[in-house]
JSON list of C-alpha atoms in Angstrom, two decimals:
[
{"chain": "P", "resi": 1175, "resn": "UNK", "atom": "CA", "xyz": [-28.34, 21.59, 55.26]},
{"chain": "P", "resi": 1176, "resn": "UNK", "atom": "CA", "xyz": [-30.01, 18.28, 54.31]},
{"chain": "P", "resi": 1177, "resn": "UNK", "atom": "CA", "xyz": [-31.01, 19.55, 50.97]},
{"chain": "P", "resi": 1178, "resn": "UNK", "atom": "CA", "xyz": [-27.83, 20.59, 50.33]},
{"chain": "P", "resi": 1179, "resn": "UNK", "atom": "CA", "xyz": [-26.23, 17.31, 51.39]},
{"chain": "P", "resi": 1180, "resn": "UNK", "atom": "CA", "xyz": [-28.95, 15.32, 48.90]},
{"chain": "P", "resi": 1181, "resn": "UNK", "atom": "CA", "xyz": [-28.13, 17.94, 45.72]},
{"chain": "P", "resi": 1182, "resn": "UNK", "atom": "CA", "xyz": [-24.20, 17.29, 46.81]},
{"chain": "P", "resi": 1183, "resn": "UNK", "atom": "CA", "xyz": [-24.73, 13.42, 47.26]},
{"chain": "P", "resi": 1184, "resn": "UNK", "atom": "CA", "xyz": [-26.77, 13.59, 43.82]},
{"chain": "P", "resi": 1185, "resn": "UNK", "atom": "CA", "xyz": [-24.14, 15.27, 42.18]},
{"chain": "P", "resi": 1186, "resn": "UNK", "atom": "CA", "xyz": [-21.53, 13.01, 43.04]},
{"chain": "P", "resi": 1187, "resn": "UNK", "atom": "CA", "xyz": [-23.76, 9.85, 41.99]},
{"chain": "P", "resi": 1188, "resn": "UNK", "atom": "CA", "xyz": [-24.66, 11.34, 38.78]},
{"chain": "P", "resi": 1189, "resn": "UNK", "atom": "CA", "xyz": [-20.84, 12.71, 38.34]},
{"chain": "P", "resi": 1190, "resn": "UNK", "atom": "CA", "xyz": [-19.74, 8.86, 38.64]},
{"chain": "P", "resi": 1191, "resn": "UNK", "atom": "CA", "xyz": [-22.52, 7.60, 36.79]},
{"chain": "P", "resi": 1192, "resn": "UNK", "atom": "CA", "xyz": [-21.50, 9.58, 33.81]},
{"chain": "P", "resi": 1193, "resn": "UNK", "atom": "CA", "xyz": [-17.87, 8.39, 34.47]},
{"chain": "P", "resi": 1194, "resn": "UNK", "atom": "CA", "xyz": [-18.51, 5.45, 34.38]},
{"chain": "P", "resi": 1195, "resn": "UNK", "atom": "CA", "xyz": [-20.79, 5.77, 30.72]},
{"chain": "P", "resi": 1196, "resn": "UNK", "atom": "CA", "xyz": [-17.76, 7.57, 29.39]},
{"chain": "P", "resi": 1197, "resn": "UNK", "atom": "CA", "xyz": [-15.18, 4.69, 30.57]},
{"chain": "P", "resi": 1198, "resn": "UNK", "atom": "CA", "xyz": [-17.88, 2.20, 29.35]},
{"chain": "P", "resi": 1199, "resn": "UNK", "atom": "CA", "xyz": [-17.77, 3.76, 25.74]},
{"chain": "P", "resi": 1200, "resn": "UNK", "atom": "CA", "xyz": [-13.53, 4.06, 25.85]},
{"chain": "P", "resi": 1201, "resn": "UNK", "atom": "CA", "xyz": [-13.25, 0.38, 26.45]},
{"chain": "P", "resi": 1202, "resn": "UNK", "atom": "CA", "xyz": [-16.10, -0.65, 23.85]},
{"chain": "P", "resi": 1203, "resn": "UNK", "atom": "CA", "xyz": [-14.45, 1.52, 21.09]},
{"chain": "P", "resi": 1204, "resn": "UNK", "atom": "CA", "xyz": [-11.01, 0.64, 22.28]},
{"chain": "P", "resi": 1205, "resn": "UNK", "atom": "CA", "xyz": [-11.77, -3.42, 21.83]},
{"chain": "P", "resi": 1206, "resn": "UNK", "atom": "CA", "xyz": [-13.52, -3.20, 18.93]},
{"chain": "P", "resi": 1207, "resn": "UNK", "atom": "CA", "xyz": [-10.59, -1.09, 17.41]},
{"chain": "P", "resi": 1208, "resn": "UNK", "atom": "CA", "xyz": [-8.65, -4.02, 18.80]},
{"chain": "P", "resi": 1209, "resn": "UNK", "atom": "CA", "xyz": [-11.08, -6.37, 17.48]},
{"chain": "P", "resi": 1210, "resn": "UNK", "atom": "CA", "xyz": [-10.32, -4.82, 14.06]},
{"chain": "P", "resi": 1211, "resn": "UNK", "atom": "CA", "xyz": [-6.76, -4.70, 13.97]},
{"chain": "P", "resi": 1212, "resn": "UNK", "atom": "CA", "xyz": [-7.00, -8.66, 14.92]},
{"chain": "P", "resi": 1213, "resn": "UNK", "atom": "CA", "xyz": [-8.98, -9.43, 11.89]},
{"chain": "P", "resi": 1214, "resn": "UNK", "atom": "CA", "xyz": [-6.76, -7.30, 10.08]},
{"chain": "P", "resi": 1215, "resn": "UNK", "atom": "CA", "xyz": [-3.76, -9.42, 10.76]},
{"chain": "P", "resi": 1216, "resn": "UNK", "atom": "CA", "xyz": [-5.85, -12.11, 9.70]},
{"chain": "P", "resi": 1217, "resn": "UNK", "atom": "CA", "xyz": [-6.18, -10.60, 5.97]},
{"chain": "P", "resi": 1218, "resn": "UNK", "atom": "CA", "xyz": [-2.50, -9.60, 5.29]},
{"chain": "P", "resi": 1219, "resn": "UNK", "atom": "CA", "xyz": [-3.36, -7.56, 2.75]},
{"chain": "P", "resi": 1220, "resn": "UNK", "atom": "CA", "xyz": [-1.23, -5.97, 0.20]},
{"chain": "P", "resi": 1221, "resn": "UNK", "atom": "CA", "xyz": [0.86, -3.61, 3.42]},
{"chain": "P", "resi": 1222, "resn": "UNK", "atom": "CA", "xyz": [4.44, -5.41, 3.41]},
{"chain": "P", "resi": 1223, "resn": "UNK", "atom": "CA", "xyz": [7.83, -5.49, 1.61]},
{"chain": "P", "resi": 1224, "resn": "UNK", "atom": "CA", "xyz": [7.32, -8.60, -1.61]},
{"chain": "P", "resi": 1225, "resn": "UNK", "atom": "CA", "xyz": [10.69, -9.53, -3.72]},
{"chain": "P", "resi": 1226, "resn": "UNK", "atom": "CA", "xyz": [8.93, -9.88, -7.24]},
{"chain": "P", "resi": 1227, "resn": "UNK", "atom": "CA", "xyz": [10.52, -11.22, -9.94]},
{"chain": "P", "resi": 1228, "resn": "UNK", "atom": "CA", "xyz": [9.61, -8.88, -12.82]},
{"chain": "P", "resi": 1229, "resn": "UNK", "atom": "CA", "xyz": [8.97, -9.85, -16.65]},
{"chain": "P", "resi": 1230, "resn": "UNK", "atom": "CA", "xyz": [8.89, -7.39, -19.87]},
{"chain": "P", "resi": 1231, "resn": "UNK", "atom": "CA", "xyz": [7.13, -8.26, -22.17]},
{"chain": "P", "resi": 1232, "resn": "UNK", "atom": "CA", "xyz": [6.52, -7.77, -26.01]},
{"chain": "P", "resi": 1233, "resn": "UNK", "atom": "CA", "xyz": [2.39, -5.97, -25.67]},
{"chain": "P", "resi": 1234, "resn": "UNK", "atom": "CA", "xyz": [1.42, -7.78, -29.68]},
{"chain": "P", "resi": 1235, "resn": "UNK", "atom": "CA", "xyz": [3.02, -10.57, -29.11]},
{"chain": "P", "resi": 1236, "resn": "UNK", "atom": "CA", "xyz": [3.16, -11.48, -24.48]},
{"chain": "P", "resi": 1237, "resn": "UNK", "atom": "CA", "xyz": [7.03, -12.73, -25.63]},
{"chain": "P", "resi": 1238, "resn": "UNK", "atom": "CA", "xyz": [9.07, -11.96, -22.38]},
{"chain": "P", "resi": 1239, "resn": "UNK", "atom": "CA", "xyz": [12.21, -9.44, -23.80]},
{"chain": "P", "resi": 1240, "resn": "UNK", "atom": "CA", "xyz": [13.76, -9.56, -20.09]},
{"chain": "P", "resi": 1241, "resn": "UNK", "atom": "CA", "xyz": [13.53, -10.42, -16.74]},
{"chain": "P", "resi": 1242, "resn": "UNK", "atom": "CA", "xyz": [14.83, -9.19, -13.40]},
{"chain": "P", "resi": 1243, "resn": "UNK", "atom": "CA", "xyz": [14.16, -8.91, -9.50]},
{"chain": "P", "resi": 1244, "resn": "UNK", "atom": "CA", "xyz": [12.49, -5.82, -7.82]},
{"chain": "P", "resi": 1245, "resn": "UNK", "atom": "CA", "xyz": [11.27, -5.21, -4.12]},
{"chain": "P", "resi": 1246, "resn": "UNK", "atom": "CA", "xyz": [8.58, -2.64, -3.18]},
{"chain": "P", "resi": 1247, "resn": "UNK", "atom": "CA", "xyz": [7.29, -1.93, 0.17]},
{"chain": "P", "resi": 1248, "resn": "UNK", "atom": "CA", "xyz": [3.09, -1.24, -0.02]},
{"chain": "P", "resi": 1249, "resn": "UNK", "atom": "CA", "xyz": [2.25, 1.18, 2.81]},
{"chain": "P", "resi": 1250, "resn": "UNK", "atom": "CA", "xyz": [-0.59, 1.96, 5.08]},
{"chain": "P", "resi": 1251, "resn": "UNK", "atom": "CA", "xyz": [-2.19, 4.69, 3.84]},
{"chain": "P", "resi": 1252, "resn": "UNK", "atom": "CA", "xyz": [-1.81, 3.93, 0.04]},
{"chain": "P", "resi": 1253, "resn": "UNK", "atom": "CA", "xyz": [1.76, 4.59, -0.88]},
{"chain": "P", "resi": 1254, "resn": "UNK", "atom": "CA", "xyz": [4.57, 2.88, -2.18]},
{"chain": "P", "resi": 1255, "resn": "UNK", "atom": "CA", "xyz": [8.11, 2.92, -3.17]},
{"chain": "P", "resi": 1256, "resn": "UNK", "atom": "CA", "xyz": [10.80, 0.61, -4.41]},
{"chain": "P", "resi": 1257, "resn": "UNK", "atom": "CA", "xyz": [13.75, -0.49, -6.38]},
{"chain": "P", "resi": 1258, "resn": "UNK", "atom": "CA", "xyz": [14.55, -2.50, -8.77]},
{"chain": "P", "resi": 1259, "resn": "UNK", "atom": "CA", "xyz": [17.67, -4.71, -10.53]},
{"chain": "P", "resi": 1260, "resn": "UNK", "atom": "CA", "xyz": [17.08, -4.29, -14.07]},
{"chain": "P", "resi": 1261, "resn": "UNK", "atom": "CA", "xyz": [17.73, -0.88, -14.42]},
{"chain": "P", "resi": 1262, "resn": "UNK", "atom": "CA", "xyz": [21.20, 0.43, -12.92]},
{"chain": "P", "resi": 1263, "resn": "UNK", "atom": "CA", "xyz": [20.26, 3.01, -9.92]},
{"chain": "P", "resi": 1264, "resn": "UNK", "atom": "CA", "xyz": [22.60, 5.54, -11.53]},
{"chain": "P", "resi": 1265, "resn": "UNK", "atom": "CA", "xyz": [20.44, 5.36, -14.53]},
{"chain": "P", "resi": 1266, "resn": "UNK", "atom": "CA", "xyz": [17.03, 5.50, -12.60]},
{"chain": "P", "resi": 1267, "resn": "UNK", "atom": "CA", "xyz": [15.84, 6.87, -9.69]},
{"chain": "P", "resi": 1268, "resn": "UNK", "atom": "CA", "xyz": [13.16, 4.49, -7.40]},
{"chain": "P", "resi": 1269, "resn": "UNK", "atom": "CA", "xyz": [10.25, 3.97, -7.78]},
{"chain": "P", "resi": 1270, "resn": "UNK", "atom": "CA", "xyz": [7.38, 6.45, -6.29]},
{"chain": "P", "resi": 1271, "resn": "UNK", "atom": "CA", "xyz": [3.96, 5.46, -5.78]},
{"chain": "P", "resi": 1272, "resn": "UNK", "atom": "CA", "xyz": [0.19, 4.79, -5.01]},
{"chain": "P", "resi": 1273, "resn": "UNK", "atom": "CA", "xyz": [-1.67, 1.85, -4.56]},
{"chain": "P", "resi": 1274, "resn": "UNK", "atom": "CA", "xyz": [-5.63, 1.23, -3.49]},
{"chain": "P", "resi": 1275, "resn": "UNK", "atom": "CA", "xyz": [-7.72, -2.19, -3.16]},
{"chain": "P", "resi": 1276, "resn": "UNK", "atom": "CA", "xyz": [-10.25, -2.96, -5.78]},
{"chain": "P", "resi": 1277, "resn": "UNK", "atom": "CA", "xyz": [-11.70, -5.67, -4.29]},
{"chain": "P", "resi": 1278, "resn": "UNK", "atom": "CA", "xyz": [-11.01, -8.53, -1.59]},
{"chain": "P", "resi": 1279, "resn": "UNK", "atom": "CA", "xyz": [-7.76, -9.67, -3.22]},
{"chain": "P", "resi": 1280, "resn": "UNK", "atom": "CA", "xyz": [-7.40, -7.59, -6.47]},
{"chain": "P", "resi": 1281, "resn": "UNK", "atom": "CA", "xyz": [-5.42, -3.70, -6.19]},
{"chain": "P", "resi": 1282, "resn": "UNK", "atom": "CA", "xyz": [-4.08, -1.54, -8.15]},
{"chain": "P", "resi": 1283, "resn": "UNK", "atom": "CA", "xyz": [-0.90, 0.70, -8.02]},
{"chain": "P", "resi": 1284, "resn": "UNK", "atom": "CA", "xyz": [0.98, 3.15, -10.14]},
{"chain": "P", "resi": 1285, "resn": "UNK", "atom": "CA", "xyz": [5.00, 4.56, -9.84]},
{"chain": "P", "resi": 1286, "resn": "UNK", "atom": "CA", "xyz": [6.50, 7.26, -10.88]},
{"chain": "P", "resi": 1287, "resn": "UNK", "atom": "CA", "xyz": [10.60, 7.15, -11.80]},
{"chain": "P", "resi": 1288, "resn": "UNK", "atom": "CA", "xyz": [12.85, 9.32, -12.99]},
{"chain": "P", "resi": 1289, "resn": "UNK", "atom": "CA", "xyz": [15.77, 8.35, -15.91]},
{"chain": "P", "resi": 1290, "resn": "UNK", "atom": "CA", "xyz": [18.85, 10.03, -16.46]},
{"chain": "P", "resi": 1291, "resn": "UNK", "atom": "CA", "xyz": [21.77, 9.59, -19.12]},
{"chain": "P", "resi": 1292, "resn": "UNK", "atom": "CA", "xyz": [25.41, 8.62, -18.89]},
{"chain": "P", "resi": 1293, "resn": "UNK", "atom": "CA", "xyz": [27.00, 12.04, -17.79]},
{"chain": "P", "resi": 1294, "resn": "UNK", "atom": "CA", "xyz": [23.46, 12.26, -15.26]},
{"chain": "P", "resi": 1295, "resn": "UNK", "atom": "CA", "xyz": [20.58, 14.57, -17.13]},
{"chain": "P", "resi": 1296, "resn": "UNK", "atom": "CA", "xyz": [17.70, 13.87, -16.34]},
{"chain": "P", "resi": 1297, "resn": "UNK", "atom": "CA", "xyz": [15.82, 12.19, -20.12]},
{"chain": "P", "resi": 1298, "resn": "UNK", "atom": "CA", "xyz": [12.28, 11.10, -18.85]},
{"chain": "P", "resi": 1299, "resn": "UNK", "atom": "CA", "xyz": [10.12, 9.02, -16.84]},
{"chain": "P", "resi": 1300, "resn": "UNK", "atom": "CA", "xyz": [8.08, 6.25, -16.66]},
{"chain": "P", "resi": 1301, "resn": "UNK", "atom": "CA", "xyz": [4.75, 5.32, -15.04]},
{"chain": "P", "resi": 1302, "resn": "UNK", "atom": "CA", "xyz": [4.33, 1.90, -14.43]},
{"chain": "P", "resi": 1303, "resn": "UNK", "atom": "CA", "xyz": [0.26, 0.31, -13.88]},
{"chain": "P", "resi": 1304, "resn": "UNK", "atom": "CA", "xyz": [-0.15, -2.77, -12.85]},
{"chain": "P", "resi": 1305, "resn": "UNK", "atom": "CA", "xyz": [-3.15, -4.99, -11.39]},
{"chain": "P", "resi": 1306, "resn": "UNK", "atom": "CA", "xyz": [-2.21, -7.46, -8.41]},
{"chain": "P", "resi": 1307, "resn": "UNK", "atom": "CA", "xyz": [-4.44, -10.53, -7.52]},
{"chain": "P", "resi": 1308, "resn": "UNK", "atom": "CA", "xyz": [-2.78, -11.36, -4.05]},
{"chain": "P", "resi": 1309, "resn": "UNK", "atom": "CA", "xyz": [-2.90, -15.23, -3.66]},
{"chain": "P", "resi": 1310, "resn": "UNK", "atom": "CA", "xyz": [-5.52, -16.52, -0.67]},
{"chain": "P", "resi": 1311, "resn": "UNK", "atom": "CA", "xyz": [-2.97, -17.20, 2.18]},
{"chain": "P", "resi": 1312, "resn": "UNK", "atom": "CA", "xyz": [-1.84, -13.22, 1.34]},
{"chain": "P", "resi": 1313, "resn": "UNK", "atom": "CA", "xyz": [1.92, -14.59, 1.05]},
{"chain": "P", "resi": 1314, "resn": "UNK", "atom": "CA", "xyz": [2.06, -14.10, -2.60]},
{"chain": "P", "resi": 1315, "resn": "UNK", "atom": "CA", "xyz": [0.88, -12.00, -6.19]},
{"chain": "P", "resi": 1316, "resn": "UNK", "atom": "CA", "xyz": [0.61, -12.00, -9.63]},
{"chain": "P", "resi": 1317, "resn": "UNK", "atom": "CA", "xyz": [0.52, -8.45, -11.31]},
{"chain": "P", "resi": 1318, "resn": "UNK", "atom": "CA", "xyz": [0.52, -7.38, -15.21]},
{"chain": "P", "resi": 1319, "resn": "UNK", "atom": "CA", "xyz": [-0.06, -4.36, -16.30]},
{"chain": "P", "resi": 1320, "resn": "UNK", "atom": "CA", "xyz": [1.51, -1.13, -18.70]},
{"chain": "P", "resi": 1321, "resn": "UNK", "atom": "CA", "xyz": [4.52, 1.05, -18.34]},
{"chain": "P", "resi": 1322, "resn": "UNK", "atom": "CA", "xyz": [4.01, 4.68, -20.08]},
{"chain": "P", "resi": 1323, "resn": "UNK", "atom": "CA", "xyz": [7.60, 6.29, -21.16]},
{"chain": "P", "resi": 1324, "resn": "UNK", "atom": "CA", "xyz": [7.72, 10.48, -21.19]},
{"chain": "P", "resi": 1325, "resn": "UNK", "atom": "CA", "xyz": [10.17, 13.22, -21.99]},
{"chain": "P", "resi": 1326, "resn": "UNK", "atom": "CA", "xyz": [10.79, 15.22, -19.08]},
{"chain": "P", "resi": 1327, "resn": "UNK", "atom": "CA", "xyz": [8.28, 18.24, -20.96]},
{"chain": "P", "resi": 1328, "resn": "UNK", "atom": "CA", "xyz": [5.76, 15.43, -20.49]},
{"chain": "P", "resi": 1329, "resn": "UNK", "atom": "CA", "xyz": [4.93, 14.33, -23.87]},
{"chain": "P", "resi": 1330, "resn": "UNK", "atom": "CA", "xyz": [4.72, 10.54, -24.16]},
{"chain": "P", "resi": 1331, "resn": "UNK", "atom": "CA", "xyz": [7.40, 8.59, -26.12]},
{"chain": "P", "resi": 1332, "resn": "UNK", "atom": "CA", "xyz": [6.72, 4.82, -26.11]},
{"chain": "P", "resi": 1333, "resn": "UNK", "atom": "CA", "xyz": [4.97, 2.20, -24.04]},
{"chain": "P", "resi": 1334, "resn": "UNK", "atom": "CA", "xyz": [5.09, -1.37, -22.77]},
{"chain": "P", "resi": 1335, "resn": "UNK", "atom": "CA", "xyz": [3.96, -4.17, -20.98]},
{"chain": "P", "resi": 1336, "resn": "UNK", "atom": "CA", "xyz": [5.27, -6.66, -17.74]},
{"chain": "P", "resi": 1337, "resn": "UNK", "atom": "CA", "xyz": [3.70, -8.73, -15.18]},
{"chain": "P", "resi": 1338, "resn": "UNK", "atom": "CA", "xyz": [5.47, -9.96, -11.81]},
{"chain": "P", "resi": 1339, "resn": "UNK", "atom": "CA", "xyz": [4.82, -12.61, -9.55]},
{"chain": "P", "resi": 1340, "resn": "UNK", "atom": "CA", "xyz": [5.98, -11.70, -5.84]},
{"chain": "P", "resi": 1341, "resn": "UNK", "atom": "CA", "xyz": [6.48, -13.12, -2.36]},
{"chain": "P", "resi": 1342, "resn": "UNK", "atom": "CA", "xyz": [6.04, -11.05, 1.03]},
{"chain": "P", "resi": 1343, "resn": "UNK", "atom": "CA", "xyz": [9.63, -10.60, 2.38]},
{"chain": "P", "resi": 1344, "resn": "UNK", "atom": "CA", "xyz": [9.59, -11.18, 6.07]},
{"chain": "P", "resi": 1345, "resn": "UNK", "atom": "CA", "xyz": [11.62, -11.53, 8.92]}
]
């Protein structure tokens, strides 16, 4: 009966040993995931909604040909979408896209939209590359970069140029 009691009473200390190893790894992993995010939110990063104001330019010549306000929201996870004022919405649909960092404040992102004609058929679409260097307080970008115009069989039809400068939109 004694041995018994010392395997039981040597099960139970090992049983809460191990409990407690587990628990001990939980919290470790579960503050230095908090650990991350906090350093994180001190490098804002590219994730956010930015108002840019958005300039075409002639590619020969860097003349601006027109300017105009967009906003884009940069997701986790690498995606992206927005709208923008210089084209009418009926005319274009918004933009759809991907984005990754380079380096510690450069990234890249391309978007995909769709253009239609007056009575609504679809004509084309465009995809726009551009090359952000976010500012160092993260609040701000510059971006310049190519837009690619196809038919809708995919065959390209033209080509230009625009850079941007942005600030985050926040609450």
């Amino acid at each position: 009966m004694k041995t018994n009691l010392m395997n039981l009473s040597a099960r139970t200390i090992l049983s809460v040993l191990f409990a407690l190893l587990i628990t001990s790894a939980c919290f470790a992993q579960t503050s230095a995931h908090n650990e991350s995010l906090e350093n994180r939110g001190n490098d804002k990063g590219l994730v956010g909604t930015w108002d840019a104001s958005v300039r075409i330019k002639d590619c020969n010549t860097g003349n601006v040909l027109n300017s105009f306000a967009s906003i884009a929201s940069f997701n986790e996870g690498g995606t992206t979408i927005g709208s923008t004022s210089g084209i009418p919405q009926a005319a274009r649909t918004p933009e759809h896209g991907v984005w990754r960092r380079v380096s510690n404040r450069t990234y890249m992102f391309k978007f995909k939209s769709y253009s239609f004609n007056p009575t609504g058929q679809p004509t084309g679409y465009s995809i726009v590359a551009h090359t952000i260097t976010l500012d160092p307080d993260g609040d701000g970008y510059y971006s310049e970069g190519t837009a690619t115009f196809y038919t809708m069989a995919g065959v390209p039809v033209g080509h230009g140029c625009s850079d941007a400068n942005a600030v985050r939109f926040e609450l």
